Amino acid sequence: MSKTDILYNGTCPVCSREIAHYRRLSTARDLPHRYDDLADAENLRTWGVDAADAARRLHVRKDGRTHIGVPAFIALWEGLPGYRWLARFVRLPVVFFLANWAYDRILAPLLYQRHVKRQSKSAATDAGRHSKK
């Protein structure tokens, strides 16, 4: 089985829950998966991507190739027991088109928008703490 690296947004509640599920599966089966949180600047350097791009879509590196968005999910699911059928299904042309459209136009932008709001709130809270000192 080939090594699979996953770059995800650990501050996103939806993303972190989903990745925690995948991590449990891969750990239980001792699969060669590494999960990198984009909050760690070293992970971003290793991946060669900036924080904003990393937060916009899931990134998966497998067999020397980096997959982004729906292709990243497919690459991840291919190596997870119980999800291989989903990878095959989403690879079907019409399903892939619809999944890609929904992820790129609705889901990913919505999750990214929430990420930006969380970052803004966090920055404002930090600024408020520093100004009170």
CSV table of C-alpha atoms in Angstrom, one decimal:
chain,number,residue,atom,x,y,z
A,1,MET,CA,0.0,0.0,0.0
A,2,SER,CA,1.4,3.4,-0.9
A,3,LYS,CA,1.9,6.2,1.6
A,4,THR,CA,-0.8,8.8,1.6
A,5,ASP,CA,-0.3,12.3,3.1
A,6,ILE,CA,-3.3,14.4,3.9
A,7,LEU,CA,-3.3,18.2,4.5
A,8,TYR,CA,-6.4,19.4,6.2
A,9,ASN,CA,-7.8,22.3,8.1
A,10,GLY,CA,-7.8,21.3,11.8
A,11,THR,CA,-9.6,24.5,12.9
A,12,CYS,CA,-12.7,23.6,10.7
A,13,PRO,CA,-15.1,21.7,12.8
A,14,VAL,CA,-16.5,19.8,9.8
A,15,CYS,CA,-13.1,19.0,8.4
A,16,SER,CA,-11.5,18.0,11.7
A,17,ARG,CA,-14.4,15.6,12.5
A,18,GLU,CA,-14.2,14.0,9.1
A,19,ILE,CA,-10.4,13.7,9.2
A,20,ALA,CA,-10.6,12.3,12.8
A,21,HIS,CA,-12.8,9.5,11.4
A,22,TYR,CA,-10.4,8.8,8.6
A,23,ARG,CA,-7.5,8.8,11.0
A,24,ARG,CA,-9.2,6.3,13.3
A,25,LEU,CA,-9.7,4.0,10.3
A,26,SER,CA,-6.2,4.3,9.1
A,27,THR,CA,-4.7,3.9,12.5
A,28,ALA,CA,-6.9,0.8,13.3
A,29,ARG,CA,-5.6,-0.8,10.0
A,30,ASP,CA,-2.1,0.5,10.4
A,31,LEU,CA,-2.2,2.2,7.1
A,32,PRO,CA,0.6,4.4,5.9
A,33,HIS,CA,-1.3,7.7,6.2
A,34,ARG,CA,0.0,10.9,7.6
A,35,TYR,CA,-2.3,13.7,8.6
A,36,ASP,CA,-0.9,17.3,8.5
A,37,ASP,CA,-2.8,20.2,10.0
A,38,LEU,CA,-2.4,23.4,8.0
A,39,ALA,CA,-2.2,25.3,11.2
A,40,ASP,CA,1.4,24.1,11.5
A,41,ALA,CA,3.6,26.4,9.4
A,42,GLU,CA,6.1,23.6,8.9
A,43,ASN,CA,3.4,21.5,7.2
A,44,LEU,CA,2.7,24.3,4.8
A,45,ARG,CA,6.4,24.6,3.9
A,46,THR,CA,6.6,20.8,3.4
A,47,TRP,CA,3.5,20.9,1.1
A,48,GLY,CA,4.6,24.1,-0.7
A,49,VAL,CA,1.3,25.7,-0.3
A,50,ASP,CA,0.1,28.9,1.5
A,51,ALA,CA,-2.4,28.8,4.3
A,52,ALA,CA,-5.3,30.3,2.3
A,53,ASP,CA,-4.9,27.8,-0.6
A,54,ALA,CA,-4.6,24.9,1.9
A,55,ALA,CA,-7.7,26.0,3.7
A,56,ARG,CA,-9.8,26.3,0.5
A,57,ARG,CA,-9.7,22.6,-0.4
A,58,LEU,CA,-8.5,19.2,0.9
A,59,HIS,CA,-5.0,18.2,-0.4
A,60,VAL,CA,-3.8,14.6,-0.6
A,61,ARG,CA,-0.4,13.5,-1.8
A,62,LYS,CA,-0.2,9.9,-3.0
A,63,ASP,CA,2.2,8.1,-5.4
A,64,GLY,CA,4.2,11.4,-5.9
A,65,ARG,CA,1.1,13.3,-7.0
A,66,THR,CA,-0.8,16.0,-5.2
A,67,HIS,CA,-4.6,15.8,-5.5
A,68,ILE,CA,-6.8,18.8,-4.6
A,69,GLY,CA,-10.6,18.9,-3.9
A,70,VAL,CA,-12.7,15.9,-5.1
A,71,PRO,CA,-9.7,14.1,-6.6
A,72,ALA,CA,-8.1,14.4,-3.1
A,73,PHE,CA,-11.1,12.7,-1.5
A,74,ILE,CA,-11.0,10.0,-4.2
A,75,ALA,CA,-7.2,9.4,-3.6
A,76,LEU,CA,-7.9,9.2,0.2
A,77,TRP,CA,-10.9,6.9,-0.1
A,78,GLU,CA,-9.1,4.5,-2.4
A,79,GLY,CA,-6.9,3.5,0.5
A,80,LEU,CA,-9.5,3.3,3.2
A,81,PRO,CA,-11.4,0.1,3.9
A,82,GLY,CA,-15.1,0.7,3.5
A,83,TYR,CA,-14.6,3.7,1.3
A,84,ARG,CA,-13.2,2.1,-1.9
A,85,TRP,CA,-16.7,1.7,-3.3
A,86,LEU,CA,-17.2,5.5,-2.8
A,87,ALA,CA,-14.0,6.3,-4.7
A,88,ARG,CA,-15.1,4.1,-7.6
A,89,PHE,CA,-18.6,5.7,-7.5
A,90,VAL,CA,-17.4,9.3,-7.4
A,91,ARG,CA,-15.0,8.5,-10.3
A,92,LEU,CA,-17.9,7.8,-12.6
A,93,PRO,CA,-18.0,10.7,-15.1
A,94,VAL,CA,-21.5,12.2,-14.3
A,95,VAL,CA,-21.0,11.7,-10.5
A,96,PHE,CA,-17.5,13.2,-10.7
A,97,PHE,CA,-18.8,16.2,-12.5
A,98,LEU,CA,-21.6,16.8,-10.0
A,99,ALA,CA,-19.4,16.1,-7.0
A,100,ASN,CA,-16.7,18.4,-8.3
A,101,TRP,CA,-19.3,21.1,-9.1
A,102,ALA,CA,-20.9,20.9,-5.7
A,103,TYR,CA,-17.6,20.8,-3.8
A,104,ASP,CA,-15.9,23.6,-5.8
A,105,ARG,CA,-18.9,25.9,-6.0
A,106,ILE,CA,-20.8,25.3,-2.8
A,107,LEU,CA,-19.1,23.2,-0.1
A,108,ALA,CA,-15.5,24.4,-0.3
A,109,PRO,CA,-16.3,28.1,-0.6
A,110,LEU,CA,-18.8,27.8,2.4
A,111,LEU,CA,-16.2,26.1,4.6
A,112,TYR,CA,-13.5,28.5,3.6
A,113,GLN,CA,-15.8,31.5,4.3
A,114,ARG,CA,-16.4,30.1,7.8
A,115,HIS,CA,-12.7,29.5,8.2
A,116,VAL,CA,-12.0,33.2,7.4
A,117,LYS,CA,-14.6,34.3,9.9
A,118,ARG,CA,-13.1,32.1,12.6
A,119,GLN,CA,-9.6,33.5,11.8
A,120,SER,CA,-10.9,37.1,12.0
A,121,LYS,CA,-12.7,36.4,15.4
A,122,SER,CA,-9.5,34.8,16.7
A,123,ALA,CA,-7.4,37.7,15.6
A,124,ALA,CA,-9.8,40.2,17.1
A,125,THR,CA,-9.8,38.3,20.4
A,126,ASP,CA,-6.0,38.1,20.4
A,127,ALA,CA,-5.8,41.8,19.7
A,128,GLY,CA,-8.2,42.6,22.5
A,129,ARG,CA,-6.2,40.5,24.9
A,130,HIS,CA,-2.9,42.3,23.9
A,131,SER,CA,-4.5,45.8,24.2
A,132,LYS,CA,-5.6,45.1,27.8
A,133,LYS,CA,-2.1,44.3,29.0
